[in-house]
PDB file of C-alpha atoms in Angstrom:
ATOM      1  CA  UNK A   1      28.357  12.064   7.668  1.00  0.00           C
ATOM      2  CA  UNK A   2      24.694  11.425   8.516  1.00  0.00           C
ATOM      3  CA  UNK A   3      23.984  15.160   8.550  1.00  0.00           C
ATOM      4  CA  UNK A   4      25.617  15.564   5.134  1.00  0.00           C
ATOM      5  CA  UNK A   5      23.505  12.740   3.665  1.00  0.00           C
ATOM      6  CA  UNK A   6      20.342  14.231   5.157  1.00  0.00           C
ATOM      7  CA  UNK A   7      21.243  17.648   3.762  1.00  0.00           C
ATOM      8  CA  UNK A   8      21.935  16.141   0.328  1.00  0.00           C
ATOM      9  CA  UNK A   9      18.570  14.363   0.280  1.00  0.00           C
ATOM     10  CA  UNK A  10      16.776  17.526   1.426  1.00  0.00           C
ATOM     11  CA  UNK A  11      18.531  19.455  -1.364  1.00  0.00           C
ATOM     12  CA  UNK A  12      17.454  16.781  -3.863  1.00  0.00           C
ATOM     13  CA  UNK A  13      13.876  17.050  -2.574  1.00  0.00           C
ATOM     14  CA  UNK A  14      13.989  20.795  -3.218  1.00  0.00           C
ATOM     15  CA  UNK A  15      15.292  20.267  -6.769  1.00  0.00           C
ATOM     16  CA  UNK A  16      13.072  17.444  -8.034  1.00  0.00           C
ATOM     17  CA  UNK A  17      10.407  17.294  -5.322  1.00  0.00           C
ATOM     18  CA  UNK A  18       9.696  15.062  -2.362  1.00  0.00           C
ATOM     19  CA  UNK A  19       7.464  12.659  -4.293  1.00  0.00           C
ATOM     20  CA  UNK A  20      10.100  11.745  -6.944  1.00  0.00           C
ATOM     21  CA  UNK A  21      12.653  11.214  -4.158  1.00  0.00           C
ATOM     22  CA  UNK A  22      10.145   8.948  -2.405  1.00  0.00           C
ATOM     23  CA  UNK A  23       9.630   6.971  -5.633  1.00  0.00           C
ATOM     24  CA  UNK A  24      13.382   6.636  -6.064  1.00  0.00           C
ATOM     25  CA  UNK A  25      13.791   5.432  -2.467  1.00  0.00           C
ATOM     26  CA  UNK A  26      10.901   2.982  -2.882  1.00  0.00           C
ATOM     27  CA  UNK A  27      12.346   1.585  -6.106  1.00  0.00           C
ATOM     28  CA  UNK A  28      15.843   1.129  -4.667  1.00  0.00           C
ATOM     29  CA  UNK A  29      14.470  -0.519  -1.520  1.00  0.00           C
ATOM     30  CA  UNK A  30      12.312  -2.897  -3.550  1.00  0.00           C
ATOM     31  CA  UNK A  31      15.303  -3.872  -5.681  1.00  0.00           C
ATOM     32  CA  UNK A  32      17.301  -4.559  -2.502  1.00  0.00           C
ATOM     33  CA  UNK A  33      14.432  -6.668  -1.184  1.00  0.00           C
ATOM     34  CA  UNK A  34      14.530  -8.615  -4.465  1.00  0.00           C
ATOM     35  CA  UNK A  35      18.193  -9.376  -3.825  1.00  0.00           C
ATOM     36  CA  UNK A  36      17.247 -10.690  -0.386  1.00  0.00           C
ATOM     37  CA  UNK A  37      14.246 -12.690  -1.664  1.00  0.00           C
ATOM     38  CA  UNK A  38      14.437 -13.435  -5.387  1.00  0.00           C
ATOM     39  CA  UNK A  39      10.937 -12.885  -6.776  1.00  0.00           C
ATOM     40  CA  UNK A  40       8.750 -15.454  -8.467  1.00  0.00           C
ATOM     41  CA  UNK A  41       7.504 -14.273 -11.847  1.00  0.00           C
ATOM     42  CA  UNK A  42       4.519 -16.583 -12.308  1.00  0.00           C
ATOM     43  CA  UNK A  43       1.445 -15.946 -10.151  1.00  0.00           C
ATOM     44  CA  UNK A  44       0.587 -18.783  -7.780  1.00  0.00           C
ATOM     45  CA  UNK A  45      -2.297 -19.681  -5.445  1.00  0.00           C
ATOM     46  CA  UNK A  46      -4.600 -16.644  -4.999  1.00  0.00           C
ATOM     47  CA  UNK A  47      -2.211 -14.563  -7.078  1.00  0.00           C
ATOM     48  CA  UNK A  48      -3.199 -16.720 -10.022  1.00  0.00           C
ATOM     49  CA  UNK A  49      -6.866 -16.007  -9.303  1.00  0.00           C
ATOM     50  CA  UNK A  50      -6.250 -12.251  -9.149  1.00  0.00           C
ATOM     51  CA  UNK A  51      -4.196 -12.421 -12.347  1.00  0.00           C
ATOM     52  CA  UNK A  52      -7.098 -14.127 -14.135  1.00  0.00           C
ATOM     53  CA  UNK A  53      -9.491 -11.535 -12.707  1.00  0.00           C
ATOM     54  CA  UNK A  54      -7.302  -8.765 -14.159  1.00  0.00           C
ATOM     55  CA  UNK A  55      -8.057 -10.064 -17.651  1.00  0.00           C
ATOM     56  CA  UNK A  56     -11.805  -9.489 -17.203  1.00  0.00           C
ATOM     57  CA  UNK A  57     -12.477  -7.845 -13.817  1.00  0.00           C
ATOM     58  CA  UNK A  58     -16.085  -7.010 -14.664  1.00  0.00           C
ATOM     59  CA  UNK A  59     -17.031 -10.676 -14.989  1.00  0.00           C
ATOM     60  CA  UNK A  60     -17.970 -11.940 -11.548  1.00  0.00           C
ATOM     61  CA  UNK A  61     -17.905 -15.671 -10.964  1.00  0.00           C
ATOM     62  CA  UNK A  62     -19.670 -17.455  -8.134  1.00  0.00           C
ATOM     63  CA  UNK A  63     -16.898 -20.070  -8.286  1.00  0.00           C
ATOM     64  CA  UNK A  64     -14.364 -17.518  -7.030  1.00  0.00           C
ATOM     65  CA  UNK A  65     -14.644 -16.599  -3.380  1.00  0.00           C
ATOM     66  CA  UNK A  66     -12.507 -13.486  -4.019  1.00  0.00           C
ATOM     67  CA  UNK A  67     -14.796 -12.206  -6.779  1.00  0.00           C
ATOM     68  CA  UNK A  68     -15.627  -8.981  -4.911  1.00  0.00           C
ATOM     69  CA  UNK A  69     -11.963  -8.038  -4.353  1.00  0.00           C
ATOM     70  CA  UNK A  70     -11.855  -6.368  -7.727  1.00  0.00           C
ATOM     71  CA  UNK A  71     -10.021  -3.095  -7.116  1.00  0.00           C
ATOM     72  CA  UNK A  72      -6.468  -4.267  -7.850  1.00  0.00           C
ATOM     73  CA  UNK A  73      -7.527  -6.402 -10.846  1.00  0.00           C
ATOM     74  CA  UNK A  74      -9.430  -3.416 -12.264  1.00  0.00           C
ATOM     75  CA  UNK A  75      -6.409  -1.136 -11.836  1.00  0.00           C
ATOM     76  CA  UNK A  76      -4.156  -3.737 -13.457  1.00  0.00           C
ATOM     77  CA  UNK A  77      -6.648  -4.071 -16.297  1.00  0.00           C
ATOM     78  CA  UNK A  78      -6.795  -0.301 -16.827  1.00  0.00           C
ATOM     79  CA  UNK A  79      -3.014   0.102 -17.133  1.00  0.00           C
ATOM     80  CA  UNK A  80      -2.726  -2.983 -19.363  1.00  0.00           C
ATOM     81  CA  UNK A  81      -0.904  -5.180 -16.846  1.00  0.00           C
ATOM     82  CA  UNK A  82      -3.272  -8.109 -17.194  1.00  0.00           C
ATOM     83  CA  UNK A  83      -2.944 -11.847 -16.773  1.00  0.00           C
ATOM     84  CA  UNK A  84       0.601 -12.915 -15.917  1.00  0.00           C
ATOM     85  CA  UNK A  85       1.705  -9.278 -16.262  1.00  0.00           C
ATOM     86  CA  UNK A  86      -0.433  -8.511 -13.198  1.00  0.00           C
ATOM     87  CA  UNK A  87       2.655  -9.508 -11.191  1.00  0.00           C
ATOM     88  CA  UNK A  88       4.361  -6.365 -12.529  1.00  0.00           C
ATOM     89  CA  UNK A  89       1.415  -4.241 -11.451  1.00  0.00           C
ATOM     90  CA  UNK A  90       1.710  -5.505  -7.891  1.00  0.00           C
ATOM     91  CA  UNK A  91       5.459  -4.768  -7.948  1.00  0.00           C
ATOM     92  CA  UNK A  92       4.569  -1.177  -8.893  1.00  0.00           C
ATOM     93  CA  UNK A  93       2.120  -1.133  -5.983  1.00  0.00           C
ATOM     94  CA  UNK A  94       4.989  -2.263  -3.736  1.00  0.00           C
ATOM     95  CA  UNK A  95       7.089   0.714  -4.874  1.00  0.00           C
ATOM     96  CA  UNK A  96       4.116   2.954  -4.121  1.00  0.00           C
ATOM     97  CA  UNK A  97       3.752   1.401  -0.666  1.00  0.00           C
ATOM     98  CA  UNK A  98       7.401   2.010   0.231  1.00  0.00           C
ATOM     99  CA  UNK A  99       7.243   5.517  -1.231  1.00  0.00           C
ATOM    100  CA  UNK A 100       4.180   6.381   0.850  1.00  0.00           C
ATOM    101  CA  UNK A 101       5.933   5.203   4.001  1.00  0.00           C
ATOM    102  CA  UNK A 102       8.783   7.576   3.171  1.00  0.00           C
ATOM    103  CA  UNK A 103       6.342  10.434   2.540  1.00  0.00           C
ATOM    104  CA  UNK A 104       4.429   9.770   5.762  1.00  0.00           C
ATOM    105  CA  UNK A 105       7.657   9.751   7.767  1.00  0.00           C
ATOM    106  CA  UNK A 106       8.778  13.001   6.143  1.00  0.00           C
ATOM    107  CA  UNK A 107       5.344  14.510   6.806  1.00  0.00           C
ATOM    108  CA  UNK A 108       5.964  13.718  10.482  1.00  0.00           C
ATOM    109  CA  UNK A 109       9.174  15.816  10.209  1.00  0.00           C
ATOM    110  CA  UNK A 110      11.584  12.897  10.386  1.00  0.00           C
ATOM    111  CA  UNK A 111      14.967  13.301   8.728  1.00  0.00           C
ATOM    112  CA  UNK A 112      15.336  11.723   5.256  1.00  0.00           C
ATOM    113  CA  UNK A 113      17.623   8.927   6.504  1.00  0.00           C
ATOM    114  CA  UNK A 114      15.115   8.088   9.235  1.00  0.00           C
ATOM    115  CA  UNK A 115      12.340   7.982   6.630  1.00  0.00           C
ATOM    116  CA  UNK A 116      14.431   5.713   4.416  1.00  0.00           C
ATOM    117  CA  UNK A 117      15.219   3.525   7.437  1.00  0.00           C
ATOM    118  CA  UNK A 118      11.520   3.091   8.257  1.00  0.00           C
ATOM    119  CA  UNK A 119      10.785   2.290   4.612  1.00  0.00           C
ATOM    120  CA  UNK A 120      13.684  -0.187   4.620  1.00  0.00           C
ATOM    121  CA  UNK A 121      12.228  -1.936   7.652  1.00  0.00           C
ATOM    122  CA  UNK A 122       9.011  -2.465   5.684  1.00  0.00           C
ATOM    123  CA  UNK A 123      10.855  -3.527   2.533  1.00  0.00           C
ATOM    124  CA  UNK A 124      12.423  -6.431   4.439  1.00  0.00           C
ATOM    125  CA  UNK A 125       9.246  -7.423   6.284  1.00  0.00           C
ATOM    126  CA  UNK A 126       6.361  -9.745   5.521  1.00  0.00           C
ATOM    127  CA  UNK A 127       4.100  -7.457   3.426  1.00  0.00           C
ATOM    128  CA  UNK A 128       6.681  -6.982   0.690  1.00  0.00           C
ATOM    129  CA  UNK A 129       8.598 -10.253   0.961  1.00  0.00           C
ATOM    130  CA  UNK A 130       5.323 -12.200   0.826  1.00  0.00           C
ATOM    131  CA  UNK A 131       4.472 -10.462  -2.450  1.00  0.00           C
ATOM    132  CA  UNK A 132       7.854 -11.395  -3.902  1.00  0.00           C
ATOM    133  CA  UNK A 133       7.445 -15.029  -2.890  1.00  0.00           C
ATOM    134  CA  UNK A 134       3.735 -15.272  -3.808  1.00  0.00           C
ATOM    135  CA  UNK A 135       3.279 -12.870  -6.737  1.00  0.00           C
ATOM    136  CA  UNK A 136      -0.126 -11.531  -7.607  1.00  0.00           C
ATOM    137  CA  UNK A 137      -1.478 -11.163  -4.082  1.00  0.00           C
ATOM    138  CA  UNK A 138      -3.185  -7.799  -3.616  1.00  0.00           C
ATOM    139  CA  UNK A 139      -2.696  -7.129   0.108  1.00  0.00           C
ATOM    140  CA  UNK A 140      -0.280  -4.250  -0.475  1.00  0.00           C
ATOM    141  CA  UNK A 141      -3.030  -2.247  -2.164  1.00  0.00           C
ATOM    142  CA  UNK A 142      -5.005  -2.446   1.072  1.00  0.00           C
ATOM    143  CA  UNK A 143      -1.937  -1.343   3.031  1.00  0.00           C
ATOM    144  CA  UNK A 144      -1.618   1.662   0.728  1.00  0.00           C
ATOM    145  CA  UNK A 145      -5.148   2.670   1.649  1.00  0.00           C
ATOM    146  CA  UNK A 146      -4.331   2.296   5.347  1.00  0.00           C
ATOM    147  CA  UNK A 147      -1.317   4.580   4.863  1.00  0.00           C
ATOM    148  CA  UNK A 148      -3.449   7.116   2.990  1.00  0.00           C
ATOM    149  CA  UNK A 149      -5.980   7.079   5.832  1.00  0.00           C
ATOM    150  CA  UNK A 150      -3.149   7.786   8.260  1.00  0.00           C
ATOM    151  CA  UNK A 151      -1.779  10.592   6.092  1.00  0.00           C
ATOM    152  CA  UNK A 152      -5.111  12.353   5.549  1.00  0.00           C
ATOM    153  CA  UNK A 153      -6.960  11.619   8.783  1.00  0.00           C
ATOM    154  CA  UNK A 154      -7.818  15.332   9.141  1.00  0.00           C
ATOM    155  CA  UNK A 155     -10.018  15.169   6.028  1.00  0.00           C
ATOM    156  CA  UNK A 156     -13.139  13.209   6.994  1.00  0.00           C
ATOM    157  CA  UNK A 157     -14.792  13.050   3.586  1.00  0.00           C
ATOM    158  CA  UNK A 158     -11.600  11.836   1.929  1.00  0.00           C
ATOM    159  CA  UNK A 159     -11.166   9.195   4.641  1.00  0.00           C
ATOM    160  CA  UNK A 160     -14.690   7.896   4.122  1.00  0.00           C
ATOM    161  CA  UNK A 161     -14.085   7.758   0.381  1.00  0.00           C
ATOM    162  CA  UNK A 162     -10.732   5.968   0.770  1.00  0.00           C
ATOM    163  CA  UNK A 163     -12.266   3.497   3.204  1.00  0.00           C
ATOM    164  CA  UNK A 164     -15.183   2.776   0.857  1.00  0.00           C
ATOM    165  CA  UNK A 165     -12.894   2.194  -2.128  1.00  0.00           C
ATOM    166  CA  UNK A 166     -10.563   0.010  -0.041  1.00  0.00           C
ATOM    167  CA  UNK A 167     -13.471  -2.338   0.716  1.00  0.00           C
ATOM    168  CA  UNK A 168     -13.352  -3.378  -2.942  1.00  0.00           C
ATOM    169  CA  UNK A 169      -9.786  -4.579  -2.516  1.00  0.00           C
ATOM    170  CA  UNK A 170     -10.200  -6.596   0.685  1.00  0.00           C
ATOM    171  CA  UNK A 171     -12.984  -6.710   3.245  1.00  0.00           C
ATOM    172  CA  UNK A 172     -10.413  -7.083   6.039  1.00  0.00           C
ATOM    173  CA  UNK A 173     -10.218  -3.281   6.088  1.00  0.00           C
ATOM    174  CA  UNK A 174     -13.349  -3.403   8.238  1.00  0.00           C
ATOM    175  CA  UNK A 175     -11.070  -4.015  11.220  1.00  0.00           C
ATOM    176  CA  UNK A 176     -10.222  -0.288  10.991  1.00  0.00           C
ATOM    177  CA  UNK A 177     -13.758   0.853  11.833  1.00  0.00           C
ATOM    178  CA  UNK A 178     -13.100   1.405  15.585  1.00  0.00           C
ATOM    179  CA  UNK A 179      -9.861   3.250  14.809  1.00  0.00           C
ATOM    180  CA  UNK A 180     -11.592   5.412  12.195  1.00  0.00           C
ATOM    181  CA  UNK A 181     -14.480   6.253  14.506  1.00  0.00           C
ATOM    182  CA  UNK A 182     -12.021   7.319  17.183  1.00  0.00           C
ATOM    183  CA  UNK A 183      -9.754   9.189  14.785  1.00  0.00           C
ATOM    184  CA  UNK A 184     -12.484  11.000  12.867  1.00  0.00           C
ATOM    185  CA  UNK A 185     -14.687  11.773  15.871  1.00  0.00           C
ATOM    186  CA  UNK A 186     -14.173  15.365  16.917  1.00  0.00           C
ATOM    187  CA  UNK A 187     -15.192  14.517  20.473  1.00  0.00           C
ATOM    188  CA  UNK A 188     -12.414  12.044  21.361  1.00  0.00           C
ATOM    189  CA  UNK A 189     -13.822  11.492  24.849  1.00  0.00           C
ATOM    190  CA  UNK A 190     -17.184  10.311  23.462  1.00  0.00           C
ATOM    191  CA  UNK A 191     -15.353   7.947  21.104  1.00  0.00           C
ATOM    192  CA  UNK A 192     -13.226   6.606  23.970  1.00  0.00           C
ATOM    193  CA  UNK A 193     -16.397   5.684  25.848  1.00  0.00           C
ATOM    194  CA  UNK A 194     -17.331   3.242  23.093  1.00  0.00           C
ATOM    195  CA  UNK A 195     -13.977   1.846  21.968  1.00  0.00           C
ATOM    196  CA  UNK A 196     -11.554   1.961  24.928  1.00  0.00           C
TER     197      UNK A 196
END
C-alpha cells in the first residue's frame, strides 16, 4: 500500500511538477493543523504590531522595538495583505514553510510519504501552531530562510544574500553564523578549529 501511494505521488510529481505537489501537501497539512488548533483571525500582541507595520512598513517608529523587522510587513504590503489581512499573509508563509520542508526532504531522496511525514511533524509543532494561536507573528519567515540556506548551502553567494535579507525579518538569525562559517568554509578542518 505504501509503495503504491509513493508511486502515485511520484507520478503526480511528474505530471504537474514537484513544487505544485509540495504546495498541495503544505496546504492540506496546514488545514489539518487548523482542525487541531483552530486559528485566531485577529492579530494579537506582537502580531498586532506587525499587522500595523504592514500598512506602512517604510515608516519607522522609535516607539516600536520591532521597527527593523520589516521584511514580512513589506512583503504583506506588496501583495496587498495589509493590516488585519496580514494574518492571511502569514498563513500563506506557513504553507510555504511546510512546502519547503517537503521539497528539502525530496531533495534528500526521501520517499514522498516520508517527506509528507516530516512536513506533518512540523505542521503539528510549535512553529506553526504558535502562528495559528498568535496570528501575525513573523517567525515562520525566518524559518523559511533557514530552510533555504539548508537547501542551497553549496551556493555561497546565494547563502550570503539569503542571510542578509533574513536579518531584516529577525535578528535572531545571527545565531546561524557559526553554522554558516562551518558550512560555507571549503576547508572544514580550519572551520572546526574555531567552532568545535
